[in-house]
Each structure stands twice: as C-alpha cells, then as structure tokens.
Coordinates of C-alpha atoms in Angstrom, one line a residue:
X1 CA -59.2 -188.1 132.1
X2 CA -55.2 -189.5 131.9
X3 CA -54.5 -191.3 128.7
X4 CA -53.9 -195.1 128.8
X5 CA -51.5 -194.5 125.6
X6 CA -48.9 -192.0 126.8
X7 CA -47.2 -194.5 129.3
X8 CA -43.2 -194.4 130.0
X9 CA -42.2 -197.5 131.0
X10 CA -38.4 -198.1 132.2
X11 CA -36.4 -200.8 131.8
X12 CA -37.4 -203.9 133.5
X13 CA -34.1 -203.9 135.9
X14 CA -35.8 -200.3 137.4
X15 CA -38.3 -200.5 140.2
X16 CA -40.8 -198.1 138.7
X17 CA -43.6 -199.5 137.5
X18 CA -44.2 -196.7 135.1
X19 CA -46.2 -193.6 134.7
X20 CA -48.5 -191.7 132.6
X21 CA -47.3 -188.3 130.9
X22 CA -48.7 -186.2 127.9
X23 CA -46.6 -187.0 125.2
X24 CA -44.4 -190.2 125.7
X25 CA -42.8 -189.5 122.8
X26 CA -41.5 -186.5 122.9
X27 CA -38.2 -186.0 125.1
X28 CA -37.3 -186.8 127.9
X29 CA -39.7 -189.8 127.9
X30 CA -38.7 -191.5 124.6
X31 CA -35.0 -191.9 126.2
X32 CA -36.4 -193.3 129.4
X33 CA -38.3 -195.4 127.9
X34 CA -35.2 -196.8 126.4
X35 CA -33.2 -196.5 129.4
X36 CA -30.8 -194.2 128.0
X37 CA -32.0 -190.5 130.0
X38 CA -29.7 -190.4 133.2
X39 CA -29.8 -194.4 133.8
X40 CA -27.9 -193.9 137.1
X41 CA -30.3 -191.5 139.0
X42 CA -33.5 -193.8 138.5
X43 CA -31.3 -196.6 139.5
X44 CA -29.6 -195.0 142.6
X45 CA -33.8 -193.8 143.5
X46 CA -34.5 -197.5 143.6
X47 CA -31.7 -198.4 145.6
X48 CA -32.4 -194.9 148.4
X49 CA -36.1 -195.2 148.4
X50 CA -37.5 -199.2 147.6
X51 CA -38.7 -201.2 150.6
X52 CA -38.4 -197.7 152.8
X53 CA -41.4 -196.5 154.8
X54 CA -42.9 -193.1 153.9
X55 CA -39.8 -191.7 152.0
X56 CA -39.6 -188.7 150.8
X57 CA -38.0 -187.4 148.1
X58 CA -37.4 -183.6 147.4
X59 CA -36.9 -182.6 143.5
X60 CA -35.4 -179.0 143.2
X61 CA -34.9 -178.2 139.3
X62 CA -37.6 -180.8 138.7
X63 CA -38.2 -180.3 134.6
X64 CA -41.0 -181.7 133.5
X65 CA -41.0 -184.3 136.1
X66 CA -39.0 -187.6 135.4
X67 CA -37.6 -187.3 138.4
X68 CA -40.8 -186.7 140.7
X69 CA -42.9 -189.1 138.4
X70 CA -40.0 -192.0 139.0
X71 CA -39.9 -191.1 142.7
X72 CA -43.8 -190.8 143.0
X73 CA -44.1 -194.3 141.2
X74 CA -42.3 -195.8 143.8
X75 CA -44.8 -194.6 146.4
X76 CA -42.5 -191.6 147.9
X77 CA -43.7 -188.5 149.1
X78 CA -42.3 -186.1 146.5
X79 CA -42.2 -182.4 146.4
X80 CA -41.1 -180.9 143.3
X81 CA -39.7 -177.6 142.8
X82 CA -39.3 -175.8 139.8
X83 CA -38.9 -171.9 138.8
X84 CA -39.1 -172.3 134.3
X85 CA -42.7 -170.9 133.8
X86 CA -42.7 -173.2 130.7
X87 CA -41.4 -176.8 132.8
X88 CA -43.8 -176.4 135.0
X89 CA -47.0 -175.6 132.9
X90 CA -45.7 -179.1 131.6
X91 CA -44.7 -180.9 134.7
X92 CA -48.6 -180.4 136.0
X93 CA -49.6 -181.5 132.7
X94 CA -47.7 -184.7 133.4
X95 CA -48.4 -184.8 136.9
X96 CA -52.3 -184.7 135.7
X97 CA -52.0 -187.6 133.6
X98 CA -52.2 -190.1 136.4
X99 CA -54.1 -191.7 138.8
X100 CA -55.6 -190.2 141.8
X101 CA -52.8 -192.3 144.1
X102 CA -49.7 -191.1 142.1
X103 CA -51.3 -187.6 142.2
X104 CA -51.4 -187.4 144.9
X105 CA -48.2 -188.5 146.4
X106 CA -46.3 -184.9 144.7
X107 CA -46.5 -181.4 145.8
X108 CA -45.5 -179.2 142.9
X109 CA -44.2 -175.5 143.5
X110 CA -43.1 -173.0 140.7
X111 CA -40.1 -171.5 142.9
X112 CA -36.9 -170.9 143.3
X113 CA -34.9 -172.0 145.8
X114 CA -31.3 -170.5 146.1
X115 CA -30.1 -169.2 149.5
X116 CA -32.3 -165.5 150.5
X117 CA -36.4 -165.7 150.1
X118 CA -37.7 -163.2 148.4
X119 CA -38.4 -162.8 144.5
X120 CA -35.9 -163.9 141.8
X121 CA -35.6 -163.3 138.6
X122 CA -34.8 -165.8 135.7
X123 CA -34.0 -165.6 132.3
X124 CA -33.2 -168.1 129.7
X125 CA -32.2 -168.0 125.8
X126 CA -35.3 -167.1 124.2
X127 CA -35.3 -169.0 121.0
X128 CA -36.1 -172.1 123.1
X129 CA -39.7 -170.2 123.9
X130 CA -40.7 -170.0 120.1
X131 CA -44.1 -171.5 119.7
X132 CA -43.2 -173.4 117.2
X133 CA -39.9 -174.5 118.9
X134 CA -39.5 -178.1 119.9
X135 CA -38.6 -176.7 123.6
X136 CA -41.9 -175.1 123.9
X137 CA -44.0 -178.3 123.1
X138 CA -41.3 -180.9 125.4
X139 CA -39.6 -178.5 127.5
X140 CA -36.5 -176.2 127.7
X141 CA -33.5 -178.0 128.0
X142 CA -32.0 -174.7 128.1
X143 CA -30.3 -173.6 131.2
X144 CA -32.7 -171.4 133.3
X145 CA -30.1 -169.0 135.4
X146 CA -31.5 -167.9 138.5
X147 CA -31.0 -164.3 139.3
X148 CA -30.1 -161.3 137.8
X149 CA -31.9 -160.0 140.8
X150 CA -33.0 -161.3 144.0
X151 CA -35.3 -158.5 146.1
X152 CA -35.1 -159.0 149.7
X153 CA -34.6 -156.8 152.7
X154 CA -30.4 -156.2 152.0
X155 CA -29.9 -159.1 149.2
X156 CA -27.4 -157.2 146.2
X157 CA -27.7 -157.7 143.2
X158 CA -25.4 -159.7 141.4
X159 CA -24.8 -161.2 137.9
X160 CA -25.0 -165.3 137.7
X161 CA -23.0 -167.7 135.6
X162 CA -24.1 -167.8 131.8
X163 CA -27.2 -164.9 133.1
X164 CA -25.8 -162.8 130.1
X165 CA -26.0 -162.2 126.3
X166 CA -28.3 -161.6 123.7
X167 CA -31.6 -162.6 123.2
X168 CA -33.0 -163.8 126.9
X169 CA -36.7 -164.4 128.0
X170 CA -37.0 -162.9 131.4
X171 CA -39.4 -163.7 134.2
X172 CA -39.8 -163.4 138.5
X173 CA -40.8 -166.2 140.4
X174 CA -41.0 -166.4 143.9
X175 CA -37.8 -167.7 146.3
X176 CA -36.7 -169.4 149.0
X177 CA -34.0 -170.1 150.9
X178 CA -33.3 -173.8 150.8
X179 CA -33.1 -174.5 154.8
X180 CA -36.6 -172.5 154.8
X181 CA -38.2 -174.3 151.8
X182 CA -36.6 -177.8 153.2
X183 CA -37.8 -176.6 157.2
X184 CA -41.2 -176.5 155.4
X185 CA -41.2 -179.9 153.9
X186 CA -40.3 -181.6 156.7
X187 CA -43.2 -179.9 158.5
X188 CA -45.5 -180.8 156.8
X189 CA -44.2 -183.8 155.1
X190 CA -44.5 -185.8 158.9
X191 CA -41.3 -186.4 159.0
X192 CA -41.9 -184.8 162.5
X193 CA -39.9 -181.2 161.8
X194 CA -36.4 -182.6 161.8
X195 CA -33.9 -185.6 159.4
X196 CA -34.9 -188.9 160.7
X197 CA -32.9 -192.5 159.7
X198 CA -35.8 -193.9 160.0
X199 CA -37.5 -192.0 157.0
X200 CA -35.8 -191.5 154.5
X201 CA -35.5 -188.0 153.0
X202 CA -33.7 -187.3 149.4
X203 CA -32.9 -184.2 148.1
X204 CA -32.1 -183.9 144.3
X205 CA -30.7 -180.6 142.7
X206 CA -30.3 -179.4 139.7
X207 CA -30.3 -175.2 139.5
X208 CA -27.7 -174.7 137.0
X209 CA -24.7 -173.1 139.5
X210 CA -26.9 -172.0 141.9
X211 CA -26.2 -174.9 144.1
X212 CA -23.7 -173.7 145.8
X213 CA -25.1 -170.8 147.2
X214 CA -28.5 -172.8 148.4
X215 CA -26.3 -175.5 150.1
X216 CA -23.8 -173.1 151.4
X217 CA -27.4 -171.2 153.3
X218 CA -28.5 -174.9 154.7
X219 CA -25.1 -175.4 155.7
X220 CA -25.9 -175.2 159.6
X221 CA -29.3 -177.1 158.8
X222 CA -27.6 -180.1 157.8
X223 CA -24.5 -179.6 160.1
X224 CA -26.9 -179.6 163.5
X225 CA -28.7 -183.2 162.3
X226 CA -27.3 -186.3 163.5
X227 CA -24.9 -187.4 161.3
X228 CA -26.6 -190.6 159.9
X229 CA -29.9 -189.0 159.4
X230 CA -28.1 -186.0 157.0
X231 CA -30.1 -186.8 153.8
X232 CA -28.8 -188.4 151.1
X233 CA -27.8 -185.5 148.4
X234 CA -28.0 -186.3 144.6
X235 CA -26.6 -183.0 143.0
X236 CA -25.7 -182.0 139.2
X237 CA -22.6 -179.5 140.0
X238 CA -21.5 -176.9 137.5
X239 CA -18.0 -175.7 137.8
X240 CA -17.4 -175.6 134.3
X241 CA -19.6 -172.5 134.8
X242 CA -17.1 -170.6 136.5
X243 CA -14.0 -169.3 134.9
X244 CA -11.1 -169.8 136.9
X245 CA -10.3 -166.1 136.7
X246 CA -11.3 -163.5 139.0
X247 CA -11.7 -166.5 141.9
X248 CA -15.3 -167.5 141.1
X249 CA -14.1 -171.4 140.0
X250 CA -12.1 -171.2 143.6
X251 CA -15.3 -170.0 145.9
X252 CA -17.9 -172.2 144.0
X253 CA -15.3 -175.4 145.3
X254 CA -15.5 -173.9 148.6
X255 CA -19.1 -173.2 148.7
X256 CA -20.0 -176.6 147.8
X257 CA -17.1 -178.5 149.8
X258 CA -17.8 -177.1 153.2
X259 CA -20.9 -178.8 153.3
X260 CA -20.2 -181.5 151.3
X261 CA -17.9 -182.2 154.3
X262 CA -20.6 -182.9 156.2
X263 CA -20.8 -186.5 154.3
X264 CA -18.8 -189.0 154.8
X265 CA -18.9 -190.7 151.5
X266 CA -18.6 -188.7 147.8
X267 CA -19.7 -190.3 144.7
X268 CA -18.9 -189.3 141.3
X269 CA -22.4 -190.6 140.0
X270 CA -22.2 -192.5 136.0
X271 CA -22.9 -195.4 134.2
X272 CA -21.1 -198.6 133.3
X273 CA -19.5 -198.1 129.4
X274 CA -22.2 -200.7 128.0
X275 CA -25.9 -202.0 128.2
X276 CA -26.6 -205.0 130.3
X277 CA -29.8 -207.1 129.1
X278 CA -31.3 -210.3 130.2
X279 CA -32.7 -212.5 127.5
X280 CA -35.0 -214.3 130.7
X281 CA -36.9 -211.3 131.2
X282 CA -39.6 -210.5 128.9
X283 CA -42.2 -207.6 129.3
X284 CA -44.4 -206.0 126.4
X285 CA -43.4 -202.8 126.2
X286 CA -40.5 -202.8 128.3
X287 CA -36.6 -202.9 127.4
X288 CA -34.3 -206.2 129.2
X289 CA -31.5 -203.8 128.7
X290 CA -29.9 -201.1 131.2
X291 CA -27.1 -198.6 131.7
X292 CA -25.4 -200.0 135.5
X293 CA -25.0 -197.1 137.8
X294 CA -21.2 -196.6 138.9
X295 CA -20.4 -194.8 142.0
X296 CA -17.1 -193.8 141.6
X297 CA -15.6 -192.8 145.3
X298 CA -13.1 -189.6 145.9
X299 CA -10.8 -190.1 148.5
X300 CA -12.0 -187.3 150.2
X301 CA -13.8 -183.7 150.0
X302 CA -10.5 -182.7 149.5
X303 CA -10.3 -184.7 146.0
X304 CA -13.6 -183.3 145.4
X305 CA -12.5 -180.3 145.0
X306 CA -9.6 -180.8 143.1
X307 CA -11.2 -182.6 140.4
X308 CA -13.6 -179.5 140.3
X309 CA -11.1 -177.2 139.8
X310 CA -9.6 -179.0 137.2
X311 CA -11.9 -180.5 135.4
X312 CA -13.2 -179.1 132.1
X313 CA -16.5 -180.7 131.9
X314 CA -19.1 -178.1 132.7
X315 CA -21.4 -180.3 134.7
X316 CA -21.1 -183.7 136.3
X317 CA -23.5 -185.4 138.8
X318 CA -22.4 -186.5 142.6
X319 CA -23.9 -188.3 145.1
X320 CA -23.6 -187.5 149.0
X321 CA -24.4 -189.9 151.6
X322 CA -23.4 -191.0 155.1
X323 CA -22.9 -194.2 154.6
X324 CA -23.2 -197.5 151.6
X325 CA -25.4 -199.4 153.7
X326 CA -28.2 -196.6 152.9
X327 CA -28.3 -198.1 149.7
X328 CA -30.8 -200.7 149.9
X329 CA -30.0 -202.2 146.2
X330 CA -26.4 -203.8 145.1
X331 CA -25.0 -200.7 143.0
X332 CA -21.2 -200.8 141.1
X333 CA -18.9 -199.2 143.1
X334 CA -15.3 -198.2 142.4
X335 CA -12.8 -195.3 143.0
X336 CA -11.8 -192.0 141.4
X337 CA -8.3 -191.8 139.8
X338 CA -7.3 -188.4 140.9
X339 CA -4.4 -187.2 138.4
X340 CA -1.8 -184.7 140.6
X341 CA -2.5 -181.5 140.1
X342 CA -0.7 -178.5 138.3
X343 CA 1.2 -176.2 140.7
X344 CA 0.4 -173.2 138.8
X345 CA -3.5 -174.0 139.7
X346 CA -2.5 -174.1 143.4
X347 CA -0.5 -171.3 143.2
X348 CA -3.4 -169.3 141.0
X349 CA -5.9 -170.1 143.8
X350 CA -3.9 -170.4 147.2
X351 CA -5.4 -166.6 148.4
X352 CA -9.2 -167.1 147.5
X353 CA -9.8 -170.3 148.9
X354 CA -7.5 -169.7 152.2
X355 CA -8.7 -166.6 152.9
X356 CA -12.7 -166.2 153.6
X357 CA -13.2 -169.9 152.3
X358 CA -12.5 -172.1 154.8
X359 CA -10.3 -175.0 152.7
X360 CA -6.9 -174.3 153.2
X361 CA -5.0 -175.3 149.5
X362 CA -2.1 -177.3 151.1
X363 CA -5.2 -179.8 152.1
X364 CA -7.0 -179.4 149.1
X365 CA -4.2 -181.4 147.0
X366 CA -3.8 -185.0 148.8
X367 CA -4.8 -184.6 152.8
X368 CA -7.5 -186.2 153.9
X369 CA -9.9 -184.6 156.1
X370 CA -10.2 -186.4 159.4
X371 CA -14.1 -188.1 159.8
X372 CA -16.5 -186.4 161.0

C-alpha cells in the first residue's frame, strides 16, 4: 500500500508535482526536496518533456530513480535502466510507492547497456555494501564500473576506468548494446520503430565512462534519423577518468565527439551561482526557492573536446540537442569561455586522435565543424 508520508516534493518553480518513495529522508530525496540534487536536469526535463504528447524519456544509470520518478510525474513514458543489484532492489521499492498511474508509466530493467549484448560484469567498492552502511539502506553513490568482462561471441576482455583495487563487490548482469536496447524501446514504446519530432524521446546517461563506448555503437542509429528528430541527449561525461597517458583521455574525446557531432547545439549543463525564490508563491511543503539551469554553449564539437582534454574535473554533465526551440520552457543560456590550449597537449595527442579516431587535432583547437 504506498505511504502518504514519504512524499518528495520539488520546488515550486519545477513541474513535478511530486512522488512517493520509501524513505524521503534519506538521500537523494532530502536534497530534492530542497532543490539542491542536480537542480538543472529536473529543470531542463520540464522544459524537453511538459506540454509534449506521449514523451518518452529513457533513464540509463537510473539510481534509485529521481530521474524516472521526475520524468514519470510528468506523465512520460519512462524506461529505466540500471545494472547496481543494490539501486535497483531500491528503485522498485520507490517505483512501488505510488499510484497505479505513475506505476505504470516506467519500465524498469536491471541491465547494462554499453556497446556488445551479452553478460557484463560489475564491480564496485565493497564497503558501500556493508549492512549497516548508509549506501546499503539509500543507495550506492559509489561508481559501479561496468566490465571487467563482457562475454559475447568475439567481445575481449578489457580492464575499465577505476574497475581496479582492493576490496570490490563483484556481480554479472545482463547487457545490451545501446542501439539494440534503444531499437527495443522505440518498438514497443509506439513511437512507431523509429525518432519522431513529433514525440519526443530523451535519453539520459549516466554509466560512469562507459558512455563513450555505448554512443560510439548507436553511432549509425542516430546518424541515419532525420536530423531534427535525433533525441535530445542529457549525458554525465567522465574524462577525468582517463589518464592522458597511454591515449585513453584522447580516444574517450573521440569516441564521444563523433557522435556528438551529430548535434548541432552542445551544452555544458549547470546552475546559476545562487538560489532564486519568490515570496508570492506559497505551498505547504514545498520550497519558493531554486537553483536556475545554465546552458552554457561550446562553440563547436571541436571546443568540446578541447575542454575535455583539458579539463581536470572528473565528471561534468552536457546536454545535446538539435535545436533551442525544443526547449519548451525559458532556460539561461550563455557561452563557454574556451581558454587556448597548451601546445604540448596537442603535440602529446596529435597521433591518437588523427590516426583511427576520426578528429583531426589541427581542428580540434579553434575550427569549427561545418553544420550538419
């Protein structure tokens, strides 16, 4: 029976009405509640899938479910894909606190998806997975690398960022190929077996560096849809995961960038520096203050990746789309002060990316790519 006490409601400037979850207290839920978990995704959902007919809205690294709960709230069609053994035992938890409607509106799948089908195995540190840990009762915050091993007819096997050290929990879960699990969606989803402009269909990731080799597989998926019904990306990238040595910082950039080429507008996806509130709105329960989304716009996918190779954050979020006027909310929008490059970083990554990679490094640094 759900619980009428373990409600998250967001900010009153968010379109979600709210939703029911086990523990509203615990983490993630307490910072939504107060508008402070990842302000500029729930706003940039409004502004994608509000006053849209039938949208659907794909959750890959879904947690414990803010995303798909927001997403479902909004009456989207949401299918939420996660491969932590633990997240998911507590995303259907969540999911179960609802009504019948809300329910009923996600499709949850413990899976992989990465670019071969087939079965994957995942690991994670273990001390998160103590019964008494606080990650055990809310969910693992830990990142949950995809992979030592993927077992499919001629798939090698091949170590993954941070899938090493001391003291992992290992499990297998099946996998799938994002064009395949995405081919299958819009199948059955009746969105008629192909990208249509006229529903909408958004795909969030969050795989923790396995990105780029599931959206270097639906390369060609994306590439052969009509350019204005390519669906709108919202993506957690992780180049801070690859060291620059050895090349894996350089083919991680040019995994990502060839399809992110595809797009004809990049967004480096934050929030404004301080809380906005209205003292006319008034709500029990519910906070008059937000975070503003920013969408900060490279140049080009050229300025994509030179800001990740250069960067030293480990993760950042970025949003795809083909064009602004998909976004059916007023958002903040601004641009991305590239700084110029160090030569020796050219120099250091001039072979890898030319050769094999399909960027050539004189472009990389300050040429725009003609529109597609």
């Amino acid at each position: 029976m759900p619980s009428h006490l373990e409600i998250v409601q967001p900010p009153l400037a968010y379109a979600s009405p709210g939703f029911r979850v086990a523990n509203a207290s615990a983490s993630p839920w307490d910072k939504m509640h107060a508008g402070v978990w990842e302000p500029y995704t729930f706003e940039l959902l409004d502004s994608l899938l509000i006053s849209q007919e039938h949208p659907v809205f794909v959750d890959i690294g879904a947690f414990v479910g803010p995303l798909s709960l927001y997403a479902a709230s909004l009456n989207a069609t949401v299918f939420a894909a996660e491969a932590d053994v633990e997240n998911f035992a507590l995303l259907l938890k969540n999911i179960r606190e609802n009504s019948d409607g809300l329910r009923a509106r996600i499709s949850s799948h413990l899976l992989a998806v990465s670019n071969v089908t087939g079965v994957a195995r995942m690991s994670k540190p273990s001390e998160a997975d103590s019964p008494n840990s606080a990650a055990h009762k809310t969910g693992s915050s830990s990142a949950v690398s995809i992979l030592e091993t993927i077992r499919s007819a001629g798939a090698a096997e091949e170590a993954t960022p941070r899938s090493s050290g001391p003291a992992r929990q290992w499990w297998t879960v099946p996998s799938m190929a994002l064009p395949l699990y995405l081919q299958e969606l819009l199948d059955n989803s009746g969105a008629g077996g192909g990208f249509s402009r006229s529903r909408p269909f958004v795909v969030s990731m969050d795989i923790e560096g396995a990105e780029s080799e599931a959206l270097q597989a639906a390369f060609a998926m994306v590439a052969a849809a009509e350019e204005s019904a390519r669906p709108p990306l919202i993506l957690e990238m992780h180049p801070g995961f690859f060291p620059h040595e050895g090349g894996g910082r350089a083919r991680y950039v040019a995994s990502t960038c060839r399809v992110l080429a595809l797009y004809r507008k990049l967004y480096f996806l934050g929030r404004d520096h301080q809380p906005r509130c209205d003292a006319g709105q008034k709500d029990h329960g519910r906070s008059n203050c937000h975070w503003p989304a920013v969408l900060a716009e490279f140049e080009s996918v050229h300025s994509v990746a030179a800001f990740m190779m250069t960067t030293t954050q480990d993760a950042f979020m970025l949003h795809a789309i083909h064009s602004a006027d998909q976004h059916h909310r007023p958002l903040i929008y601004t641009q991305v002060e590239m700084p110029t490059p160090q030569q020796s970083i050219e120099d250091a990554h001039h072979k890898t990316l030319a050769d094999g990679h399909l960027l050539n490094i004189r472009t990389l640094y300050g040429v725009s790519l003609p529109v597609i």
